[in-house]
Short mmCIF file of C-alpha atoms in Angstrom, two decimals:
data_model
loop_
_atom_site.label_atom_id
_atom_site.label_comp_id
_atom_site.label_asym_id
_atom_site.label_seq_id
_atom_site.Cartn_x
_atom_site.Cartn_y
_atom_site.Cartn_z
CA MET A 1 39.52 16.14 -17.11
CA LYS A 2 39.03 13.39 -18.96
CA LYS A 3 36.73 13.18 -21.73
CA SER A 4 34.47 10.56 -20.49
CA TYR A 5 33.54 12.82 -17.38
CA TRP A 6 31.63 14.94 -19.97
CA VAL A 7 29.33 11.68 -20.26
CA LEU A 8 29.17 10.98 -16.47
CA ILE A 9 28.19 15.05 -15.89
CA LEU A 10 25.43 14.39 -18.57
CA PHE A 11 24.01 11.44 -16.70
CA ILE A 12 24.46 13.36 -13.30
CA LEU A 13 21.90 16.07 -15.00
CA ALA A 14 19.85 13.42 -16.51
CA LYS A 15 19.29 12.11 -12.58
CA PHE A 16 18.41 15.39 -11.26
CA ILE A 17 15.87 16.24 -14.30
CA LEU A 18 14.32 12.94 -14.01
CA GLN A 19 13.91 13.03 -10.01
CA TYR A 20 12.30 16.65 -9.83
CA SER A 21 10.00 15.51 -12.91
CA LEU A 22 8.96 12.36 -11.74
CA ILE A 23 6.44 13.95 -9.16
CA SER A 24 3.37 15.31 -10.10
CA PRO A 25 2.22 18.89 -8.14
CA GLU A 26 -0.81 17.28 -7.14
CA TYR A 27 1.11 15.45 -4.63
CA GLU A 28 2.74 16.51 -1.32
CA LEU A 29 5.49 15.28 0.44
CA GLN A 30 5.11 11.49 2.22
CA ARG A 31 4.65 10.95 5.70
CA ASP A 32 7.78 9.49 6.49
CA GLU A 33 9.56 12.59 5.37
CA TYR A 34 7.66 14.63 7.77
CA LEU A 35 8.91 13.08 10.99
CA HIS A 36 12.73 12.98 9.27
CA LEU A 37 12.02 16.83 8.90
CA ASP A 38 11.15 17.49 12.54
CA GLN A 39 13.80 15.64 13.64
CA ALA A 40 15.96 18.69 12.58
CA ASN A 41 13.91 20.52 15.81
CA HIS A 42 14.81 17.88 18.12
CA LEU A 43 18.75 16.90 17.50
CA ALA A 44 20.38 13.78 19.54
CA TRP A 45 22.22 11.15 18.82
CA GLY A 46 19.38 8.65 18.15
CA TYR A 47 15.83 8.49 17.42
CA LEU A 48 13.32 5.83 18.14
CA SER A 49 12.85 5.35 14.18
CA VAL A 50 16.26 5.91 12.86
CA PRO A 51 19.87 6.81 13.46
CA PRO A 52 20.95 10.66 13.88
CA VAL A 53 22.45 11.17 10.30
CA THR A 54 19.13 12.18 9.08
CA SER A 55 18.39 14.69 11.31
CA TRP A 56 21.87 16.47 10.65
CA ILE A 57 20.57 16.36 6.82
CA SER A 58 17.43 17.88 8.08
CA TRP A 59 18.74 20.29 9.89
CA LEU A 60 20.65 21.31 6.59
CA ILE A 61 17.43 21.77 4.79
CA LYS A 62 16.00 23.76 7.59
CA ILE A 63 18.67 26.36 7.37
CA LEU A 64 18.43 26.46 3.45
CA GLY A 65 14.65 27.21 4.12
CA ASN A 66 13.04 23.84 4.22
CA SER A 67 11.49 24.08 0.93
CA VAL A 68 10.28 21.23 -1.06
CA PHE A 69 13.34 21.87 -3.55
CA TRP A 70 15.85 21.14 -0.95
CA VAL A 71 13.55 18.16 0.66
CA LYS A 72 13.71 16.42 -2.74
CA PHE A 73 17.36 17.43 -3.70
CA PHE A 74 19.41 15.43 -1.00
CA PRO A 75 17.82 12.16 -1.92
CA ALA A 76 18.52 13.15 -5.45
CA LEU A 77 22.29 14.02 -4.71
CA LEU A 78 22.83 10.68 -3.23
CA GLY A 79 21.47 9.02 -6.24
CA ALA A 80 23.90 11.06 -8.28
CA LEU A 81 26.46 10.19 -5.84
CA THR A 82 26.29 6.20 -5.98
CA MET A 83 26.51 6.43 -9.64
CA PHE A 84 29.52 8.67 -9.40
CA VAL A 85 30.80 5.95 -7.02
CA VAL A 86 30.30 3.09 -9.61
CA TRP A 87 31.56 5.25 -12.46
CA LYS A 88 34.84 5.43 -10.28
CA ALA A 89 34.79 1.37 -9.14
CA ILE A 90 34.49 0.68 -12.79
CA GLU A 91 37.66 2.93 -13.80
CA GLU A 92 39.30 1.22 -10.79
CA LEU A 93 38.26 -2.35 -12.29
CA LYS A 94 40.16 -1.28 -15.72
CA GLY A 95 36.54 -0.89 -17.46
CA GLY A 96 36.04 1.11 -20.48
CA LEU A 97 33.30 3.72 -22.01
CA PHE A 98 30.72 0.84 -22.71
CA ALA A 99 31.36 -0.16 -19.65
CA LEU A 100 30.69 3.09 -17.65
CA VAL A 101 27.51 4.14 -19.73
CA LEU A 102 26.26 0.50 -19.24
CA ALA A 103 26.16 1.09 -15.60
CA SER A 104 25.43 4.21 -15.89
CA LEU A 105 22.29 3.70 -17.60
CA GLY A 106 21.38 0.65 -15.31
CA LEU A 107 21.79 2.64 -12.38
CA LEU A 108 19.67 5.84 -13.56
CA LEU A 109 16.72 4.06 -14.82
CA SER A 110 16.36 1.55 -11.89
CA VAL A 111 14.47 1.51 -8.70
CA LEU A 112 16.70 3.96 -7.26
CA LEU A 113 14.34 6.57 -9.10
CA ARG A 114 11.57 5.59 -7.21
CA ILE A 115 14.14 5.45 -3.63
CA ASN A 116 15.36 8.67 -4.68
CA ILE A 117 12.09 10.51 -4.68
CA LEU A 118 11.43 10.50 -1.07
CA TYR A 119 13.62 11.89 1.96
CA GLN A 120 13.98 8.56 3.59
CA PRO A 121 17.49 7.24 5.31
CA ASN A 122 17.22 4.46 2.29
CA SER A 123 19.45 7.12 -0.48
CA ILE A 124 22.18 7.42 2.19
CA ASP A 125 22.27 3.70 2.90
CA ILE A 126 22.69 2.44 -0.66
CA PHE A 127 25.03 5.18 -1.11
CA LEU A 128 27.44 4.31 1.82
CA TRP A 129 27.19 0.39 0.68
CA THR A 130 28.20 1.08 -2.30
CA LEU A 131 30.90 3.59 -1.01
CA PHE A 132 32.36 0.76 1.31
CA PHE A 133 32.14 -1.79 -1.67
CA TYR A 134 34.64 0.58 -3.76
CA ILE A 135 36.75 1.39 -0.80
CA LEU A 136 37.07 -2.55 -0.61
CA ILE A 137 38.06 -2.65 -4.13
CA LYS A 138 40.84 -0.04 -3.78
CA TYR A 139 42.35 -1.80 -0.75
CA VAL A 140 42.26 -5.39 -2.26
CA ASN A 141 43.83 -3.78 -5.68
CA THR A 142 46.46 -1.24 -3.70
CA GLU A 143 46.45 -2.91 -0.11
CA LYS A 144 47.10 0.61 0.96
CA VAL A 145 46.05 0.80 5.03
CA LYS A 146 44.61 4.16 4.41
CA TRP A 147 41.53 2.47 2.52
CA LEU A 148 41.15 0.24 5.84
CA TYR A 149 40.72 3.54 7.58
CA TRP A 150 38.43 5.06 4.88
CA GLY A 151 36.26 1.84 5.09
CA ALA A 152 36.04 2.25 8.76
CA ILE A 153 34.93 5.85 8.75
CA VAL A 154 32.28 5.04 5.90
CA PHE A 155 31.05 1.73 7.93
CA GLY A 156 30.61 4.23 10.92
CA PHE A 157 28.50 6.79 9.02
CA GLY A 158 26.49 3.55 7.82
CA ILE A 159 25.60 2.66 11.26
CA LEU A 160 24.60 6.41 11.95
CA SER A 161 22.54 6.62 8.95
CA LYS A 162 20.50 3.16 9.09
CA TYR A 163 21.50 -0.01 11.23
CA ASN A 164 20.89 -2.02 7.94
CA ILE A 165 24.54 -2.17 7.22
CA VAL A 166 25.30 -4.07 9.71
CA PHE A 167 24.06 -6.93 7.27
CA LEU A 168 26.82 -6.08 5.09
CA ALA A 169 29.49 -6.98 7.78
CA LEU A 170 27.87 -10.45 8.47
CA GLY A 171 27.61 -11.26 4.88
CA PHE A 172 31.29 -10.17 3.98
CA ILE A 173 33.17 -11.25 7.05
CA PRO A 174 32.60 -14.96 6.56
CA ALA A 175 32.68 -14.48 2.35
CA ILE A 176 36.19 -12.92 2.80
CA LEU A 177 37.27 -15.73 5.23
CA MET A 178 36.04 -18.38 2.53
CA THR A 179 38.90 -16.94 0.04
CA ARG A 180 42.25 -15.87 -0.06
CA GLN A 181 41.91 -12.31 0.67
CA ARG A 182 41.14 -13.76 4.50
CA LYS A 183 44.69 -12.55 4.83
CA ILE A 184 43.43 -8.96 5.26
CA PHE A 185 42.74 -10.23 8.80
CA THR A 186 46.02 -10.59 9.74
CA ASN A 187 47.00 -6.75 9.13
CA PRO A 188 46.94 -5.09 12.54
CA HIS A 189 45.44 -1.67 10.78
CA VAL A 190 42.11 -3.87 10.28
CA TYR A 191 41.50 -3.75 14.36
CA TRP A 192 42.75 -0.15 14.70
CA SER A 193 40.03 0.63 11.97
CA VAL A 194 37.47 -1.17 13.69
CA LEU A 195 38.15 0.60 16.86
CA ILE A 196 37.68 4.02 14.96
CA ALA A 197 34.30 2.42 13.31
CA LEU A 198 33.20 2.04 17.10
CA MET A 199 34.28 5.44 17.98
CA ILE A 200 32.28 6.98 15.62
CA ILE A 201 28.93 4.80 16.73
CA SER A 202 29.59 5.05 20.13
CA PRO A 203 27.68 8.10 20.70
CA ASN A 204 24.49 6.58 19.24
CA LEU A 205 25.29 2.95 21.41
CA PHE A 206 25.36 5.62 24.52
CA TRP A 207 22.03 6.84 23.69
CA GLN A 208 20.69 3.46 22.84
CA TYR A 209 21.84 2.76 26.47
CA ASN A 210 20.54 5.73 27.91
CA ASN A 211 17.09 4.98 26.40
CA GLY A 212 16.57 1.20 27.12
CA PHE A 213 17.80 0.52 23.46
CA PRO A 214 14.74 1.33 21.65
CA VAL A 215 16.32 0.12 18.35
CA ILE A 216 15.44 -3.75 19.65
CA HIS A 217 11.82 -2.74 20.64
CA HIS A 218 11.87 -1.23 17.12
CA MET A 219 12.83 -4.55 15.43
CA LYS A 220 10.60 -6.56 17.49
CA GLU A 221 7.79 -4.20 16.38
CA LEU A 222 8.48 -4.77 12.75
CA SER A 223 8.88 -8.52 13.02
CA GLU A 224 5.53 -8.70 14.66
CA THR A 225 3.54 -6.16 12.23
CA GLN A 226 5.40 -6.20 9.17
CA LEU A 227 8.49 -8.70 8.71
CA VAL A 228 5.82 -11.55 9.58
CA ASN A 229 4.05 -10.91 6.35
CA VAL A 230 7.02 -11.01 4.37
CA ASN A 231 7.06 -13.48 1.58
CA ARG A 232 10.27 -15.29 0.72
CA LEU A 233 9.53 -15.80 -2.64
CA ASP A 234 8.16 -12.33 -3.32
CA PHE A 235 11.41 -11.57 -1.94
CA PHE A 236 13.50 -13.05 -4.59
CA LYS A 237 11.27 -11.56 -7.25
CA SER A 238 11.59 -8.38 -6.29
CA GLN A 239 15.29 -8.62 -6.21
CA LEU A 240 15.10 -9.02 -9.95
CA LEU A 241 12.84 -6.13 -10.42
CA PHE A 242 14.73 -3.88 -8.68
CA PHE A 243 17.23 -3.33 -11.38
CA ILE A 244 15.33 -5.33 -14.39
CA GLY A 245 17.17 -3.40 -17.48
CA VAL A 246 20.91 -4.51 -16.23
CA ALA A 247 19.59 -7.73 -14.61
CA PHE A 248 21.64 -9.68 -17.11
CA VAL A 249 24.70 -7.45 -16.28
CA ILE A 250 24.26 -8.59 -12.58
CA LEU A 251 24.31 -11.93 -13.74
CA PHE A 252 27.25 -11.54 -15.77
CA GLY A 253 28.88 -9.89 -12.96
CA PHE A 254 28.42 -13.13 -10.51
CA TYR A 255 29.70 -15.49 -13.39
CA ALA A 256 32.91 -13.13 -13.79
CA LEU A 257 33.54 -13.18 -10.15
CA LEU A 258 33.73 -16.96 -10.50
CA PHE A 259 35.44 -17.74 -13.71
CA TYR A 260 37.02 -14.45 -15.07
CA LYS A 261 40.60 -14.07 -14.27
CA PRO A 262 41.15 -10.51 -13.30
CA PHE A 263 38.45 -10.74 -10.87
CA GLU A 264 39.79 -13.73 -9.20
CA LYS A 265 40.70 -11.54 -6.18
CA PHE A 266 37.57 -10.13 -5.82
CA ARG A 267 35.60 -13.69 -5.62
CA PHE A 268 34.82 -12.76 -2.31
CA PHE A 269 32.33 -10.49 -3.75
CA PHE A 270 30.38 -13.37 -4.92
CA TRP A 271 30.14 -15.24 -1.84
CA GLY A 272 29.23 -12.07 0.04
CA TYR A 273 26.08 -11.42 -1.83
CA VAL A 274 25.24 -15.13 -1.59
CA VAL A 275 25.57 -15.29 2.43
CA THR A 276 24.17 -11.18 2.74
CA ILE A 277 21.15 -12.04 0.45
CA GLY A 278 20.58 -15.54 2.70
CA LEU A 279 20.78 -13.54 6.12
CA PHE A 280 18.11 -11.18 4.49
CA VAL A 281 15.83 -13.75 3.76
CA PHE A 282 16.27 -16.02 6.82
CA PHE A 283 15.70 -12.74 8.91
CA LYS A 284 12.36 -12.24 6.62
CA ALA A 285 13.73 -8.54 5.83
CA LYS A 286 11.69 -6.45 3.42
CA ASN A 287 12.97 -6.54 -0.25
CA TYR A 288 14.25 -3.11 -0.57
CA TYR A 289 16.84 -3.61 2.32
CA ALA A 290 18.78 -5.65 -0.30
CA ILE A 291 19.22 -2.93 -2.81
CA GLY A 292 22.49 -1.32 -1.32
CA LEU A 293 24.31 -4.65 -3.00
CA TYR A 294 23.64 -4.46 -6.61
CA PRO A 295 25.24 -1.11 -7.76
CA ILE A 296 28.69 -2.41 -7.35
CA TYR A 297 27.76 -5.66 -9.09
CA ILE A 298 26.30 -3.94 -11.72
CA GLY A 299 29.85 -2.43 -12.33
CA PHE A 300 31.59 -5.93 -12.10
CA GLY A 301 29.09 -6.88 -14.82
CA SER A 302 29.25 -3.83 -16.96
CA VAL A 303 33.15 -4.45 -16.94
CA TYR A 304 33.35 -8.01 -17.81
CA LEU A 305 30.65 -7.32 -20.69
CA ASP A 306 32.93 -4.59 -22.01
CA TYR A 307 35.71 -7.30 -22.24
CA LEU A 308 33.37 -9.80 -23.66
CA LEU A 309 31.70 -7.79 -26.46
CA LYS A 310 35.20 -6.05 -27.82
CA SER A 311 35.52 -7.94 -31.11
CA GLY A 312 34.15 -9.51 -33.97
CA TRP A 313 30.42 -9.81 -34.18
CA LYS A 314 30.01 -9.56 -30.44
CA ARG A 315 30.75 -6.00 -30.66
CA PHE A 316 27.41 -5.05 -32.43
CA LEU A 317 25.38 -6.57 -29.08
CA ARG A 318 26.66 -3.38 -27.40
CA PRO A 319 24.05 -1.16 -28.77
CA VAL A 320 21.63 -3.62 -27.87
CA CYS A 321 23.14 -4.03 -24.27
CA LEU A 322 22.57 -0.27 -23.98
CA LEU A 323 18.93 -0.06 -25.52
CA HIS A 324 18.08 -2.95 -23.14
CA PRO A 325 17.37 -0.95 -20.02
CA VAL A 326 15.83 2.11 -21.91
CA ILE A 327 13.18 0.04 -23.73
CA LEU A 328 12.33 -1.81 -20.08
CA PHE A 329 12.25 1.68 -18.24
CA ILE A 330 9.18 2.56 -20.56
CA PRO A 331 6.50 0.79 -19.03
CA VAL A 332 7.91 1.26 -15.36
CA TYR A 333 8.11 5.10 -16.24
CA ASN A 334 4.25 4.96 -16.70
CA VAL A 335 3.09 3.44 -13.60
CA SER A 336 5.74 3.32 -11.10
CA PHE A 337 5.95 6.96 -10.02
CA PRO A 338 3.50 9.53 -9.07
CA ASN A 339 3.93 11.68 -12.51
CA LYS A 340 0.04 11.21 -13.37
CA SER A 341 -2.64 12.89 -11.34
CA PRO A 342 -4.41 11.24 -8.59
CA GLU A 343 -7.66 11.46 -11.18
CA PHE A 344 -5.80 10.07 -14.21
CA ILE A 345 -4.46 7.06 -11.98
CA ALA A 346 -8.25 6.60 -10.71
CA SER A 347 -9.69 6.44 -14.17
CA HIS A 348 -6.79 4.36 -15.62
CA PRO A 349 -6.52 1.38 -12.93
CA GLU A 350 -5.49 -1.38 -15.49
CA ASP A 351 -1.70 -1.22 -15.77
CA TYR A 352 -1.38 -0.19 -12.25
CA ARG A 353 -3.47 -3.26 -11.20
CA LYS A 354 -1.56 -5.54 -13.62
CA PHE A 355 1.68 -4.52 -11.51
CA GLY A 356 -0.21 -4.96 -8.57
CA ASP A 357 0.43 -1.28 -7.43
CA LEU A 358 -3.18 -0.85 -6.20
CA ARG A 359 -3.07 -3.47 -3.46
CA TRP A 360 -2.23 -1.78 -0.04
CA GLU A 361 -1.15 -3.49 3.22
CA ASP A 362 -4.76 -4.47 3.90
CA GLY A 363 -4.82 -6.72 1.06
CA LYS A 364 -7.31 -4.89 -0.91
CA ASP A 365 -7.26 -2.87 -4.02
CA HIS A 366 -7.56 0.73 -3.73
CA SER A 367 -7.89 3.93 -6.19
CA LEU A 368 -4.25 4.87 -6.24
CA PRO A 369 -0.91 2.82 -5.29
CA GLN A 370 -0.64 3.21 -1.40
CA ASP A 371 2.97 5.27 -1.66
CA PHE A 372 1.09 8.05 -3.77
CA ALA A 373 -2.14 8.15 -1.59
CA ASP A 374 0.49 8.99 1.53
CA MET A 375 1.18 11.88 -0.35
CA LEU A 376 -2.05 13.50 -0.29
CA GLY A 377 -4.40 15.41 2.40
CA TRP A 378 -1.57 16.71 4.51
CA LYS A 379 -2.05 20.05 3.46
CA GLU A 380 -5.56 20.11 4.08
CA LEU A 381 -5.40 18.39 7.47
CA ALA A 382 -2.73 21.38 8.50
CA GLN A 383 -4.86 24.35 7.22
CA LYS A 384 -7.99 23.01 8.73
CA VAL A 385 -5.79 22.50 12.08
CA ASP A 386 -4.31 26.07 11.62
CA HIS A 387 -7.83 27.30 11.39
CA GLU A 388 -8.90 25.81 14.90
CA TYR A 389 -5.74 26.57 16.18
CA SER A 390 -5.64 30.52 15.70
CA SER A 391 -8.89 30.90 17.56
CA LEU A 392 -8.25 28.32 20.70
CA SER A 393 -4.93 29.81 21.13
CA LYS A 394 -6.36 33.08 21.51
CA THR A 395 -8.11 32.06 24.91
CA GLY A 396 -4.91 29.64 26.32
CA ASN A 397 -2.26 27.18 25.63
CA THR A 398 -3.64 24.78 23.21
CA LEU A 399 -2.00 21.06 22.30
CA VAL A 400 -2.18 19.64 19.18
CA LEU A 401 -2.18 15.98 19.63
CA CYS A 402 -2.30 13.17 16.72
CA ASP A 403 -3.14 9.73 16.34
CA ASN A 404 0.19 9.53 14.24
CA TYR A 405 3.68 10.56 13.14
CA GLY A 406 2.49 11.33 9.64
CA GLN A 407 -0.32 13.65 10.84
CA ALA A 408 1.84 15.61 13.54
CA GLY A 409 4.95 16.12 11.06
CA ALA A 410 2.56 17.53 8.31
CA ILE A 411 1.02 19.79 10.51
CA ASN A 412 4.56 21.15 12.13
CA TYR A 413 5.77 21.31 8.41
CA TYR A 414 2.87 23.06 6.62
CA SER A 415 1.24 25.46 9.75
CA THR A 416 1.72 29.09 9.34
CA LYS A 417 0.87 29.40 13.38
CA GLY A 418 4.20 27.63 14.54
CA ILE A 419 2.07 24.59 15.83
CA LYS A 420 4.27 21.91 17.54
CA ALA A 421 1.84 19.00 17.21
CA VAL A 422 2.88 15.96 19.01
CA SER A 423 2.08 12.12 19.05
CA PHE A 424 2.20 8.89 21.27
CA ASN A 425 3.68 7.37 17.89
CA ALA A 426 7.16 7.01 16.90
CA ASP A 427 9.79 9.66 18.35
CA TYR A 428 7.32 12.25 18.79
CA ILE A 429 6.45 10.56 22.01
CA ASN A 430 9.29 11.95 23.31
CA TRP A 431 8.56 15.86 22.38
CA PHE A 432 5.94 16.28 24.64
CA ASP A 433 6.47 19.72 26.45
CA LEU A 434 4.61 19.42 29.57
CA SER A 435 6.21 22.36 31.31
CA LYS A 436 3.01 24.33 30.53
CA LYS A 437 -0.53 23.74 31.32
CA TYR A 438 -3.00 23.32 28.54
CA LYS A 439 -6.33 24.92 28.27
CA ASN A 440 -7.35 23.65 25.06
CA LEU A 441 -6.68 20.52 22.79
CA ILE A 442 -7.06 19.78 19.22
CA ARG A 443 -7.05 16.20 18.96
CA VAL A 444 -6.31 14.78 15.38
CA LYS A 445 -7.63 10.82 14.97
CA ASP A 446 -7.83 8.36 12.12
CA ARG A 447 -11.42 7.41 13.21
CA PRO A 448 -13.88 9.36 15.23
CA GLU A 449 -14.60 6.35 17.49
CA ASP A 450 -15.83 7.91 20.98
CA GLU A 451 -13.60 10.56 21.06
CA LEU A 452 -16.35 13.03 22.19
CA GLN A 453 -17.56 10.81 25.07
CA LYS A 454 -13.91 10.06 26.48
CA THR A 455 -12.39 13.13 25.91
CA GLY A 456 -15.22 15.73 26.40
CA ALA A 457 -15.80 14.88 29.63
CA PHE A 458 -12.66 16.54 30.65
CA PHE A 459 -13.36 20.12 28.74
CA GLU A 460 -16.18 22.45 28.87
CA HIS A 461 -16.94 22.72 25.14
CA SER A 462 -16.06 19.86 22.44
CA LYS A 463 -17.36 19.38 18.90
CA ILE A 464 -15.74 17.54 15.74
CA ALA A 465 -14.32 20.37 13.73
CA GLY A 466 -13.57 18.62 10.36
CA PHE A 467 -12.38 15.86 8.39
CA VAL A 468 -9.55 15.24 5.69
CA THR A 469 -11.89 15.16 2.74
CA ASN A 470 -9.40 14.26 -0.17
CA LYS A 471 -11.05 11.07 -1.57
CA TYR A 472 -7.75 9.92 -2.61
CA ALA A 473 -5.53 10.50 0.40
CA ARG A 474 -4.75 7.54 2.90
CA GLU A 475 -5.72 9.91 5.44
CA LYS A 476 -9.38 10.43 4.04
CA GLY A 477 -11.59 10.70 6.91
CA THR A 478 -9.25 11.81 9.53
CA VAL A 479 -11.23 13.43 12.08
CA ILE A 480 -10.03 16.77 13.75
CA PHE A 481 -11.92 17.24 17.40
CA ARG A 482 -11.95 20.52 19.07
CA PHE A 483 -11.95 20.68 22.94
CA GLU A 484 -12.00 24.00 25.01
CA GLY A 485 -11.73 25.09 28.19
CA ALA A 486 -9.97 21.96 30.33
CA LYS A 487 -11.42 21.06 33.74
CA ILE A 488 -8.69 19.47 34.72
CA ASP A 489 -4.51 19.66 34.22
CA ILE A 490 -4.50 17.23 31.65
CA ARG A 491 -0.45 17.03 31.82
CA LYS A 492 -1.21 14.17 34.21
CA ARG A 493 -2.94 12.34 31.68
CA LEU A 494 -0.61 12.85 29.03
CA GLN A 495 2.30 11.48 31.20
CA ASP A 496 0.50 8.43 32.12
CA GLU A 497 -0.12 7.74 28.50
CA ILE A 498 3.52 8.30 27.62
CA ILE A 499 4.74 5.94 30.65
CA LYS A 500 2.19 3.26 29.25
CA VAL A 501 3.12 3.39 25.57
CA LYS A 502 6.70 3.01 26.47
CA ASN A 503 6.40 0.18 28.42
CA ARG A 504 4.30 -1.70 25.94
#
């Protein structure tokens, strides 16, 4: 084993240690994680929210015991694998130990720490973008057709992980056509590899077809509710901040792709970045959609700086380059992670406010960053629902119906009563069990509204059973209604609502 690999092992160990130490024990899982974990109980070739690969990992987590340790392990592993792939790319580009260490530091102390905290498709998406770019480098260097087929496999699984990787193809196909590497398209193996990629994604395409292409509805909903609020100037600002410690390395990478002779055959990577970012901006994509672009450019920049700072007085700039990501990470460490208790953050809001972290989607400042508040109150909710369910289920089948997927997923994850909560929100709309008649209903709602009057009329007894009281939780004020003794068969009303929501 190469001696340099011991350095890589140290970085990977540091990655895992950091990932597990960045979350204070007061915090629970984040709302999206509960949905992804619940998909393990409903395996399919597609979902309303994401393609299927996340559900496969969720199934593995379930087999391993479904503990928080394993929930956090896989995003950390994917982050470590991203570092490993960039390491291998730098070796392929003939970079030395300085380039390897600089890139690894830049990746370790970056936005990837925040991304890899959460069990979401973003971690595997970034890894697969990086792996695809590495395979592209290998093909350009060797022209061995096996790399075309490996690229097709990676791209296929990229589609099955997150549709975001389509932007990679849309950006890099014209970029390759703009350079001498366009000769790649004269190779018939390119088209056979495309066929393999299509075969890999075909089960999901059939699922989309059979379910009315919900991905189109999902994108339309995103564009109307979230993407419409994307500020293009803020998008560009955030691109600089994602890898702030090595932003200068990325810029040197761009320069090298244009003017450094050994990188001439990789010039399409520069144009690929320009076109892909242009597409993200045009479609008003969320800023983090572009994160998968950057790890490989950190690799290019590190190799060029390794060459640039090799001799003379420039050698003394090497330690400065290595210290730069460490120094810039310190203030980020203090505010960007849920490593302080909610009470501490609420009583020391200055730094968080300075970075804009206390501003929520509603445009107002709150006690905690929104992501952190989204990691509180779930256990409390599940315990209170369990308490009501244990008494109601003795008298007959009891349905737990929630307003949003976070509530349903959290109840299902933390429940000790085997509850299978559902919602008209996200994938839960497809997971209702209407084969049995329900006598009782536990209704979890964001706000009280007039639920007692509206739903109570269909039951013998109804009351408010409790609230989420954690003052720091985004779910604070969520209401638990208890309805006992149904006067009608509520399945008809449920079915009507399901049809209504699906037809919106």
